[in-house]
Each structure stands twice: as C-alpha cells, then as structure tokens.
mmCIF file of C-alpha atoms and ligand atoms in Angstrom:
data_model
loop_
_atom_site.group_PDB
_atom_site.id
_atom_site.type_symbol
_atom_site.label_atom_id
_atom_site.label_comp_id
_atom_site.label_asym_id
_atom_site.label_seq_id
_atom_site.Cartn_x
_atom_site.Cartn_y
_atom_site.Cartn_z
ATOM 1 C CA MET A 6 -29.069 1.789 10.346
ATOM 2 C CA ILE A 7 -31.170 -0.360 8.035
ATOM 3 C CA PRO A 8 -31.589 1.314 4.610
ATOM 4 C CA SER A 9 -35.055 2.604 3.726
ATOM 5 C CA GLY A 10 -36.618 2.709 0.265
ATOM 6 C CA LYS A 11 -35.087 6.161 -0.163
ATOM 7 C CA ALA A 12 -31.525 5.084 0.687
ATOM 8 C CA ARG A 13 -28.611 6.450 -1.344
ATOM 9 C CA VAL A 14 -26.691 3.532 -2.845
ATOM 10 C CA ALA A 15 -23.060 3.079 -3.876
ATOM 11 C CA GLY A 16 -20.745 0.092 -4.225
ATOM 12 C CA VAL A 17 -17.379 -1.223 -5.328
ATOM 13 C CA PHE A 18 -16.687 -2.909 -8.678
ATOM 14 C CA GLY A 19 -13.987 -5.572 -8.655
ATOM 15 C CA TRP A 20 -13.206 -9.068 -9.962
ATOM 16 C CA PRO A 21 -12.862 -10.670 -7.548
ATOM 17 C CA VAL A 22 -14.173 -8.246 -4.964
ATOM 18 C CA GLY A 23 -14.579 -10.545 -1.948
ATOM 19 C CA HIS A 24 -11.305 -9.370 -0.352
ATOM 20 C CA SER A 25 -12.254 -5.659 -0.564
ATOM 21 C CA LYS A 26 -12.423 -3.816 2.735
ATOM 22 C CA SER A 27 -14.505 -1.015 1.211
ATOM 23 C CA PRO A 28 -17.995 -2.373 2.094
ATOM 24 C CA ARG A 29 -16.941 -2.704 5.741
ATOM 25 C CA LEU A 30 -15.313 0.721 5.732
ATOM 26 C CA HIS A 31 -18.229 2.585 4.143
ATOM 27 C CA GLY A 32 -20.694 0.510 6.180
ATOM 28 C CA TYR A 33 -18.979 1.690 9.361
ATOM 29 C CA TRP A 34 -19.306 5.337 8.328
ATOM 30 C CA LEU A 35 -22.964 4.951 7.247
ATOM 31 C CA ASP A 36 -23.711 3.555 10.681
ATOM 32 C CA ARG A 37 -21.535 6.091 12.523
ATOM 33 C CA TYR A 38 -23.220 9.080 10.831
ATOM 34 C CA LYS A 39 -26.716 7.485 10.829
ATOM 35 C CA ILE A 40 -27.057 7.902 7.077
ATOM 36 C CA ASP A 41 -29.884 6.320 5.109
ATOM 37 C CA GLY A 42 -27.587 4.580 2.626
ATOM 38 C CA ALA A 43 -26.030 1.324 1.481
ATOM 39 C CA TYR A 44 -22.653 0.364 0.031
ATOM 40 C CA ILE A 45 -22.350 -3.047 -1.573
ATOM 41 C CA PRO A 46 -19.793 -5.251 -3.356
ATOM 42 C CA LEU A 47 -20.297 -5.420 -7.128
ATOM 43 C CA PRO A 48 -18.504 -8.528 -8.441
ATOM 44 C CA VAL A 49 -18.376 -7.867 -12.195
ATOM 45 C CA ALA A 50 -16.157 -9.712 -14.710
ATOM 46 C CA PRO A 51 -14.070 -7.603 -17.105
ATOM 47 C CA GLU A 52 -16.219 -8.495 -20.139
ATOM 48 C CA ASN A 53 -19.313 -7.092 -18.385
ATOM 49 C CA PHE A 54 -17.716 -4.089 -16.735
ATOM 50 C CA ILE A 55 -18.541 -1.303 -19.203
ATOM 51 C CA GLU A 56 -22.191 -2.371 -19.447
ATOM 52 C CA ALA A 57 -22.466 -2.601 -15.652
ATOM 53 C CA LEU A 58 -20.801 0.762 -15.176
ATOM 54 C CA ARG A 59 -23.097 2.473 -17.679
ATOM 55 C CA ALA A 60 -26.083 0.993 -15.841
ATOM 56 C CA LEU A 61 -25.238 2.793 -12.577
ATOM 57 C CA PRO A 62 -27.408 5.887 -13.246
ATOM 58 C CA ARG A 63 -30.324 3.769 -14.479
ATOM 59 C CA LEU A 64 -30.157 1.735 -11.262
ATOM 60 C CA GLY A 65 -30.213 4.933 -9.236
ATOM 61 C CA PHE A 66 -26.689 4.539 -7.861
ATOM 62 C CA ALA A 67 -25.026 7.659 -6.440
ATOM 63 C CA GLY A 68 -21.737 6.248 -7.728
ATOM 64 C CA ALA A 69 -19.115 3.583 -7.092
ATOM 65 C CA ASN A 70 -15.541 2.741 -6.326
ATOM 66 C CA VAL A 71 -13.544 0.755 -8.832
ATOM 67 C CA THR A 72 -10.804 -1.683 -7.891
ATOM 68 C CA LEU A 73 -8.681 -4.259 -9.740
ATOM 69 C CA PRO A 74 -8.791 -5.083 -12.596
ATOM 70 C CA HIS A 75 -11.141 -2.310 -13.764
ATOM 71 C CA LYS A 76 -9.362 0.956 -12.912
ATOM 72 C CA GLU A 77 -7.962 1.593 -16.406
ATOM 73 C CA ALA A 78 -11.176 0.554 -18.163
ATOM 74 C CA ALA A 79 -13.104 2.929 -15.896
ATOM 75 C CA LEU A 80 -10.992 5.845 -17.089
ATOM 76 C CA ALA A 81 -12.043 5.159 -20.679
ATOM 77 C CA ALA A 82 -15.696 4.549 -19.778
ATOM 78 C CA VAL A 83 -16.644 7.593 -17.700
ATOM 79 C CA ASP A 84 -18.061 10.725 -19.342
ATOM 80 C CA ARG A 85 -15.546 13.006 -17.616
ATOM 81 C CA ALA A 86 -12.304 12.125 -15.840
ATOM 82 C CA ASP A 87 -10.505 14.752 -13.798
ATOM 83 C CA PRO A 88 -6.989 15.733 -14.969
ATOM 84 C CA HIS A 89 -5.332 13.927 -12.048
ATOM 85 C CA ALA A 90 -7.006 10.614 -12.976
ATOM 86 C CA ARG A 91 -6.060 11.104 -16.633
ATOM 87 C CA ARG A 92 -2.452 11.719 -15.661
ATOM 88 C CA ILE A 93 -2.368 8.530 -13.572
ATOM 89 C CA GLY A 94 -4.285 6.554 -16.204
ATOM 90 C CA ALA A 95 -6.782 5.080 -13.752
ATOM 91 C CA VAL A 96 -10.121 5.915 -12.064
ATOM 92 C CA ASN A 97 -11.073 4.569 -8.624
ATOM 93 C CA THR A 98 -14.063 6.782 -7.734
ATOM 94 C CA ILE A 99 -17.167 7.459 -9.838
ATOM 95 C CA VAL A 100 -19.934 9.915 -9.054
ATOM 96 C CA THR A 101 -23.267 9.991 -10.900
ATOM 97 C CA ALA A 102 -24.092 13.562 -11.954
ATOM 98 C CA PRO A 103 -27.716 14.813 -11.756
ATOM 99 C CA ASP A 104 -28.062 14.397 -15.550
ATOM 100 C CA GLY A 105 -27.049 10.713 -15.320
ATOM 101 C CA THR A 106 -23.530 11.137 -16.685
ATOM 102 C CA LEU A 107 -20.496 9.766 -14.835
ATOM 103 C CA ASP A 108 -17.569 11.691 -13.330
ATOM 104 C CA GLY A 109 -14.356 9.770 -12.617
ATOM 105 C CA SER A 110 -11.496 10.648 -10.303
ATOM 106 C CA ASN A 111 -8.559 8.964 -8.636
ATOM 107 C CA THR A 112 -8.220 9.416 -4.878
ATOM 108 C CA ASP A 113 -5.235 7.109 -4.146
ATOM 109 C CA GLY A 114 -2.722 9.985 -4.143
ATOM 110 C CA TYR A 115 -5.025 12.059 -1.921
ATOM 111 C CA GLY A 116 -5.312 9.106 0.485
ATOM 112 C CA PHE A 117 -1.542 8.701 0.519
ATOM 113 C CA LEU A 118 -0.891 12.364 1.417
ATOM 114 C CA GLU A 119 -3.713 12.613 3.960
ATOM 115 C CA ASN A 120 -2.373 9.492 5.672
ATOM 116 C CA LEU A 121 1.076 11.077 6.009
ATOM 117 C CA ARG A 122 -0.429 14.364 7.223
ATOM 118 C CA GLN A 123 -2.498 12.604 9.872
ATOM 119 C CA GLY A 124 0.161 10.064 10.883
ATOM 120 C CA ALA A 125 3.126 12.465 10.906
ATOM 121 C CA PRO A 126 1.842 15.914 11.890
ATOM 122 C CA GLY A 127 3.864 18.664 10.224
ATOM 123 C CA PHE A 128 4.737 16.448 7.247
ATOM 124 C CA ASP A 129 5.660 18.583 4.250
ATOM 125 C CA ALA A 130 6.419 16.938 0.902
ATOM 126 C CA ALA A 131 8.458 20.000 -0.062
ATOM 127 C CA ALA A 132 10.879 19.440 2.840
ATOM 128 C CA GLY A 133 13.362 17.294 0.921
ATOM 129 C CA PRO A 134 14.024 14.420 -1.493
ATOM 130 C CA ALA A 135 11.631 11.460 -1.557
ATOM 131 C CA VAL A 136 12.631 7.879 -2.376
ATOM 132 C CA VAL A 137 9.829 5.766 -3.801
ATOM 133 C CA LEU A 138 10.337 2.023 -4.213
ATOM 134 C CA GLY A 139 8.042 0.699 -6.950
ATOM 135 C CA ALA A 140 6.595 1.888 -10.239
ATOM 136 C CA GLY A 141 3.236 0.078 -10.327
ATOM 137 C CA GLY A 142 -0.249 1.566 -10.171
ATOM 138 C CA ALA A 143 -0.017 2.669 -6.545
ATOM 139 C CA ALA A 144 3.439 4.211 -7.017
ATOM 140 C CA ARG A 145 2.159 6.169 -10.007
ATOM 141 C CA ALA A 146 -0.679 7.703 -7.979
ATOM 142 C CA LEU A 147 1.445 8.630 -4.993
ATOM 143 C CA ILE A 148 4.305 10.020 -7.092
ATOM 144 C CA ALA A 149 1.819 12.293 -8.911
ATOM 145 C CA ALA A 150 0.593 13.472 -5.497
ATOM 146 C CA LEU A 151 4.154 14.120 -4.292
ATOM 147 C CA ILE A 152 4.902 16.146 -7.420
ATOM 148 C CA ASP A 153 1.761 18.235 -6.884
ATOM 149 C CA ALA A 154 2.642 18.717 -3.208
ATOM 150 C CA GLY A 155 5.990 20.244 -4.168
ATOM 151 C CA ALA A 156 8.519 17.433 -3.571
ATOM 152 C CA PRO A 157 11.838 18.897 -4.787
ATOM 153 C CA GLU A 158 13.250 15.534 -5.941
ATOM 154 C CA ILE A 159 11.739 12.065 -6.324
ATOM 155 C CA ARG A 160 14.026 9.069 -6.710
ATOM 156 C CA VAL A 161 12.086 6.264 -8.362
ATOM 157 C CA VAL A 162 13.592 2.848 -7.640
ATOM 158 C CA ASN A 163 12.070 -0.137 -9.414
ATOM 159 C CA ARG A 164 13.163 -3.686 -10.194
ATOM 160 C CA THR A 165 12.103 -3.312 -13.842
ATOM 161 C CA PRO A 166 13.764 -0.139 -15.129
ATOM 162 C CA GLU A 167 11.500 0.190 -18.201
ATOM 163 C CA ARG A 168 8.458 0.545 -15.942
ATOM 164 C CA ALA A 169 10.132 3.338 -13.952
ATOM 165 C CA GLU A 170 11.154 5.076 -17.182
ATOM 166 C CA LYS A 171 7.592 4.927 -18.491
ATOM 167 C CA LEU A 172 6.219 6.320 -15.241
ATOM 168 C CA ILE A 173 8.702 9.194 -15.207
ATOM 169 C CA GLU A 174 7.965 9.980 -18.843
ATOM 170 C CA ALA A 175 4.227 10.101 -18.125
ATOM 171 C CA LEU A 176 4.399 12.138 -14.907
ATOM 172 C CA GLY A 177 7.393 14.416 -15.467
ATOM 173 C CA GLY A 178 8.218 16.493 -12.407
ATOM 174 C CA PRO A 179 11.463 16.256 -10.452
ATOM 175 C CA CYS A 180 11.686 12.457 -10.840
ATOM 176 C CA ARG A 181 14.834 10.531 -11.595
ATOM 177 C CA MET A 182 15.336 6.821 -11.964
ATOM 178 C CA VAL A 183 17.645 4.893 -9.641
ATOM 179 C CA PRO A 184 18.525 1.274 -10.512
ATOM 180 C CA TRP A 185 17.165 -1.328 -8.096
ATOM 181 C CA ALA A 186 20.725 -2.461 -7.258
ATOM 182 C CA GLU A 187 21.482 1.051 -5.980
ATOM 183 C CA ARG A 188 18.469 1.342 -3.678
ATOM 184 C CA ALA A 189 20.530 1.566 -0.467
ATOM 185 C CA ALA A 190 22.632 4.450 -1.816
ATOM 186 C CA ALA A 191 19.447 6.225 -2.960
ATOM 187 C CA LEU A 192 18.538 6.848 0.701
ATOM 188 C CA ASP A 193 21.309 9.412 1.152
ATOM 189 C CA GLY A 194 19.837 12.743 2.275
ATOM 190 C CA ALA A 195 16.216 11.566 1.864
ATOM 191 C CA ALA A 196 13.384 13.230 3.796
ATOM 192 C CA LEU A 197 10.836 10.543 2.903
ATOM 193 C CA LEU A 198 11.051 6.824 2.070
ATOM 194 C CA VAL A 199 7.986 5.031 0.703
ATOM 195 C CA ASN A 200 7.669 1.341 -0.125
ATOM 196 C CA ALA A 201 5.134 1.005 -2.945
ATOM 197 C CA THR A 202 6.233 -2.468 -4.056
ATOM 198 C CA ARG A 203 4.607 -5.726 -2.979
ATOM 199 C CA LEU A 204 7.692 -6.688 -0.992
ATOM 200 C CA GLY A 205 7.102 -7.123 2.724
ATOM 201 C CA MET A 206 3.449 -8.054 2.200
ATOM 202 C CA ALA A 207 2.269 -11.355 3.720
ATOM 203 C CA GLY A 208 2.943 -14.103 1.164
ATOM 204 C CA GLN A 209 5.401 -11.986 -0.865
ATOM 205 C CA GLY A 210 9.193 -11.813 -0.641
ATOM 206 C CA PRO A 211 11.027 -9.659 1.904
ATOM 207 C CA LEU A 212 12.236 -6.153 1.101
ATOM 208 C CA ASP A 213 16.011 -6.291 1.321
ATOM 209 C CA LEU A 214 17.023 -2.712 2.091
ATOM 210 C CA PRO A 215 19.685 -1.718 4.627
ATOM 211 C CA LEU A 216 18.667 1.619 6.161
ATOM 212 C CA ASP A 217 22.161 2.725 7.294
ATOM 213 C CA GLY A 218 22.289 5.582 4.764
ATOM 214 C CA LEU A 219 18.846 6.966 5.661
ATOM 215 C CA PRO A 220 18.857 10.184 7.751
ATOM 216 C CA LYS A 221 17.228 9.687 11.168
ATOM 217 C CA SER A 222 15.017 12.666 10.370
ATOM 218 C CA ALA A 223 13.410 10.880 7.394
ATOM 219 C CA LEU A 224 9.777 9.775 7.513
ATOM 220 C CA VAL A 225 9.219 6.138 6.475
ATOM 221 C CA ASN A 226 5.928 4.920 5.020
ATOM 222 C CA ASP A 227 4.975 1.462 3.765
ATOM 223 C CA ILE A 228 1.794 1.333 1.709
ATOM 224 C CA VAL A 229 1.648 -2.423 2.339
ATOM 225 C CA TYR A 230 -0.725 -2.844 5.298
ATOM 226 C CA ALA A 231 -0.826 -6.639 5.715
ATOM 227 C CA PRO A 232 0.985 -6.971 8.052
ATOM 228 C CA LEU A 233 0.310 -3.547 9.515
ATOM 229 C CA GLU A 234 3.828 -3.240 10.893
ATOM 230 C CA THR A 235 5.987 -4.452 8.015
ATOM 231 C CA PRO A 236 9.642 -5.420 8.583
ATOM 232 C CA LEU A 237 10.598 -2.088 6.930
ATOM 233 C CA LEU A 238 8.545 -0.061 9.433
ATOM 234 C CA LYS A 239 9.850 -2.153 12.313
ATOM 235 C CA SER A 240 13.513 -1.556 11.467
ATOM 236 C CA ALA A 241 12.914 2.138 10.678
ATOM 237 C CA LYS A 242 11.193 2.627 14.045
ATOM 238 C CA ALA A 243 13.959 0.722 15.874
ATOM 239 C CA ARG A 244 16.610 3.134 14.540
ATOM 240 C CA GLY A 245 14.560 6.199 15.470
ATOM 241 C CA ASN A 246 12.801 7.212 12.235
ATOM 242 C CA ARG A 247 9.181 8.382 12.302
ATOM 243 C CA THR A 248 6.939 5.833 10.575
ATOM 244 C CA VAL A 249 3.409 5.752 9.142
ATOM 245 C CA ASP A 250 1.695 2.489 8.174
ATOM 246 C CA GLY A 251 -0.305 1.901 4.985
ATOM 247 C CA LEU A 252 -3.800 1.350 6.374
ATOM 248 C CA GLY A 253 -4.574 5.057 6.546
ATOM 249 C CA MET A 254 -4.012 5.432 2.796
ATOM 250 C CA LEU A 255 -6.823 2.962 2.158
ATOM 251 C CA LEU A 256 -9.105 4.710 4.651
ATOM 252 C CA HIS A 257 -8.420 8.273 3.486
ATOM 253 C CA GLN A 258 -8.777 7.446 -0.241
ATOM 254 C CA ALA A 259 -12.368 6.465 0.520
ATOM 255 C CA ARG A 260 -13.334 9.864 1.961
ATOM 256 C CA PRO A 261 -13.979 11.875 -1.244
ATOM 257 C CA GLY A 262 -16.353 9.210 -2.601
ATOM 258 C CA PHE A 263 -18.286 8.945 0.665
ATOM 259 C CA ARG A 264 -18.569 12.748 0.818
ATOM 260 C CA ALA A 265 -19.910 12.940 -2.746
ATOM 261 C CA TRP A 266 -22.418 10.068 -2.397
ATOM 262 C CA PHE A 267 -23.632 10.522 1.161
ATOM 263 C CA GLY A 268 -22.961 14.201 1.929
ATOM 264 C CA VAL A 269 -20.653 13.849 4.951
ATOM 265 C CA ASP A 270 -16.850 14.172 5.065
ATOM 266 C CA PRO A 271 -16.124 11.115 7.232
ATOM 267 C CA GLU A 272 -13.353 10.908 9.817
ATOM 268 C CA VAL A 273 -10.524 8.402 9.954
ATOM 269 C CA THR A 274 -10.334 7.461 13.645
ATOM 270 C CA PRO A 275 -8.596 4.789 15.748
ATOM 271 C CA ALA A 276 -12.008 3.104 16.137
ATOM 272 C CA LEU A 277 -12.406 2.890 12.344
ATOM 273 C CA ARG A 278 -8.897 1.457 11.979
ATOM 274 C CA ALA A 279 -9.638 -1.207 14.596
ATOM 275 C CA PHE A 280 -12.974 -2.058 12.949
ATOM 276 C CA VAL A 281 -11.462 -2.478 9.484
ATOM 277 C CA LEU A 282 -8.544 -4.515 10.851
ATOM 278 C CA ALA A 283 -10.864 -6.842 12.766
ATOM 279 C CA ASP A 284 -12.188 -8.156 9.429
HETATM 280 N N1 LIG B 320 -2.408 1.252 1.363
HETATM 281 C C1 LIG B 320 -3.159 1.326 0.281
HETATM 282 O O1 LIG B 320 -4.214 1.968 0.262
HETATM 283 C C2 LIG B 320 -2.705 0.657 -0.981
HETATM 284 C C3 LIG B 320 -3.255 1.054 -2.218
HETATM 285 C C4 LIG B 320 -2.814 0.405 -3.381
HETATM 286 C C5 LIG B 320 -1.864 -0.606 -3.284
HETATM 287 N N2 LIG B 320 -1.360 -0.969 -2.065
HETATM 288 C C6 LIG B 320 -0.322 -2.013 -1.971
HETATM 289 O O2 LIG B 320 0.797 -1.567 -2.711
HETATM 290 C C7 LIG B 320 1.471 -2.642 -3.351
HETATM 291 C C8 LIG B 320 1.648 -2.339 -4.827
HETATM 292 O O3 LIG B 320 0.372 -2.259 -5.452
HETATM 293 P P1 LIG B 320 0.206 -1.906 -7.008
HETATM 294 O O4 LIG B 320 -1.234 -1.853 -7.270
HETATM 295 O O5 LIG B 320 1.065 -0.747 -7.383
HETATM 296 O O6 LIG B 320 0.815 -3.240 -7.677
HETATM 297 P P2 LIG B 320 1.501 -3.407 -9.107
HETATM 298 O O7 LIG B 320 0.992 -2.383 -10.073
HETATM 299 O O8 LIG B 320 1.378 -4.852 -9.439
HETATM 300 O O9 LIG B 320 3.060 -3.074 -8.813
HETATM 301 C C9 LIG B 320 3.841 -3.927 -8.022
HETATM 302 C C10 LIG B 320 5.189 -3.260 -7.698
HETATM 303 O O10 LIG B 320 5.933 -4.167 -6.849
HETATM 304 C C11 LIG B 320 7.175 -4.465 -7.473
HETATM 305 N N3 LIG B 320 7.579 -5.835 -7.157
HETATM 306 C C12 LIG B 320 6.782 -6.941 -7.114
HETATM 307 N N4 LIG B 320 7.532 -8.020 -6.804
HETATM 308 C C13 LIG B 320 8.823 -7.595 -6.668
HETATM 309 C C14 LIG B 320 10.055 -8.239 -6.353
HETATM 310 N N5 LIG B 320 10.125 -9.552 -6.113
HETATM 311 N N6 LIG B 320 11.186 -7.473 -6.286
HETATM 312 C C15 LIG B 320 11.136 -6.140 -6.509
HETATM 313 N N7 LIG B 320 10.000 -5.469 -6.819
HETATM 314 C C16 LIG B 320 8.853 -6.189 -6.893
HETATM 315 C C17 LIG B 320 6.920 -4.294 -8.949
HETATM 316 O O11 LIG B 320 8.138 -4.146 -9.633
HETATM 317 P P3 LIG B 320 8.238 -4.532 -11.208
HETATM 318 O O12 LIG B 320 7.715 -3.342 -11.968
HETATM 319 O O13 LIG B 320 9.674 -4.770 -11.407
HETATM 320 O O14 LIG B 320 7.394 -5.779 -11.395
HETATM 321 C C18 LIG B 320 6.061 -3.019 -8.933
HETATM 322 O O15 LIG B 320 6.846 -1.887 -8.734
HETATM 323 C C19 LIG B 320 0.622 -3.879 -3.050
HETATM 324 O O16 LIG B 320 1.211 -4.570 -1.968
HETATM 325 C C20 LIG B 320 -0.735 -3.323 -2.645
HETATM 326 O O17 LIG B 320 -1.401 -4.154 -1.719
HETATM 327 C C21 LIG B 320 -1.754 -0.345 -0.916
#
C-alpha cells in the first residue's frame, strides 16, 4: 500500500544501516495488514544521533528502532526507559508518547524467547540448566530474559572471562561463569544450549564445540542466522536434538514496536521468513 499524507511513520537508526533487514520486515507487515504507514532506514552518524532522536516527535514519527552503534546512547537519550532495558543497558525500540516524550525498551530478549516458544512448542526455560556461549550485547539481553523466565541455572561461557564476570554482576540471577576452555564439559545435564557468539557466522571463525556431553533432550538454538543452518545446528540436528534457528529472534523482536506504532500485533509466518531471507 502506498502511504498517504496521513501515514504513520517509523524507521530504524543505524550507522551504517544499509544491511538492516528491518525496513523489509516492517514493509512486509504494512503491506500484509494494509496499513497506511511507512518504515524507513535512518542512517545517522553517532555525533548526530541524539539530535536526530530528539527530532522524532517534531517530525511526527510514531517511533523508531535503534541498531548498532546507537543502542547504549539511546538508553541515555530517551525520557523513560523500561526496567528491562535499563538492566540490559541498551534500547532498541522507541515509541513517541502523545505528549512528544520518548519511551525506550529492549525487545531482543522477548524476541529470543518468542522464537524458542514458536520453534520448539512446549519450551519452558524453567525446565533445566541453560548454557549460553557469549557475553556480548545479544547474550546480555537473552540471559536477562532467561532469568525472568525462571531458568534454574545459567552457565555463561565466554572467551574473555572479564566480560562474562561483568555481565553476571550486572544481571545477577542463577548465572555462573564457565571458562571457555571448559565449554564442552559445561553441556553436561543442560536443557538448553544457545550460541550467542559470532562464531559460525559467515565470514567468522567456526565454533569448535563437541556435543558428546549434551543430553539428546536438550534444545539447541543459534542466534546467528547467516547461514540459517549453522554448523552447530546441523550437528545438533544430526544427533537428534531439537533445534531452532536465529532468524525468528530478529522477526519476533520487531513485533512490539510494530504493535505500538501501527496498532496491529503482526504474525511471524513461514511466508515472512522466506520474504526476509530472499533479500
Ligand atoms: N538473531 C538475532 O536477532 C540476533 C540479534 C543480535 C545479535 N545476533 C548475532 O549474535 C552475534 C553476537 O552479537 P552481539 O551483538 O552480542 O556481538 P558482540 O557484543 O560483539 O559480542 C560478540 C560475542 O562473540 C564472542 N566472540 C567473537 N569472536 C570470538 C572468537 N573468535 N572466539 C570466541 N568468542 C568470540 C565475543 O567474545 P569476547 O567477549 O571474548 O570478545 C562475544 O561474546 C552476532 O553474530 C549477531 O549477528 C543475532
């Protein structure tokens, strides 16, 4: 649908932003639900970000997503950030309130959990120990979500131990640090294994992790989605584990923003996945 003069408008801030799948994703939903709206890329350099963000209400924007490298700056710049975003230290979704002030939230952890719920029906974070590889921004968001969803134990495995320690200190919960060298042993008795490092992504190094110690009942998720079936997911599937790929996390994290800006809770469907992947 071509936007009219009354269209609701949102966008995504990033620098660069050309690789972002968000315009295509939101564009698909706008078309699918026949909404009079537009969602556009907003390439804004870090030195201009705060000014650009503060201009959103004056430009009539319903809100925006925020991607790298602006997520931390967005937390400081919004008028109100929800407690979850404050805990993670980053904002990825901004909604303009009727009085022109800005509300910030972080939906990455929501997207992570919704992806597991949709991809592995019956998934329950409280079912057993989780092993999370990585302690970067994405790991922080999904570990906070796992804590809130009742995970009884979270083993955080990261190459740089100081980063894992900092994350655990900030988030608390049932987290404990496992040295990177002991990652294979950390799989013992796990109910969930998540790769939240860059390893296994096209152009990055391989993830060297023998799965022998992982229970066959464990769910395996890779948040890397390029390639869609990472070597980790391939070997987990081959030995009989249930697997969920990372694309759904990206798609589900977009839902709360779309709902707030355009008034519809959009669905994540096979057709949407195919459309986003065809980019
Ligand atoms: N599916 C989704 O919606 C979604 C959302 C966000 C991110 N992602 C993906 O998740 C990955 C992580 O993103 P991020 O934003 O958290 O990145 P980040 O903050 O830069 O963190 C990168 C993580 O990868 C680890 N790592 C990088 N190279 C490594 C190596 N050679 N050996 C061992 N560990 C290594 C880092 O360990 P150190 O701390 O030791 O450097 C750190 O834990 C990326 O591939 C990104 O595309 C997916």
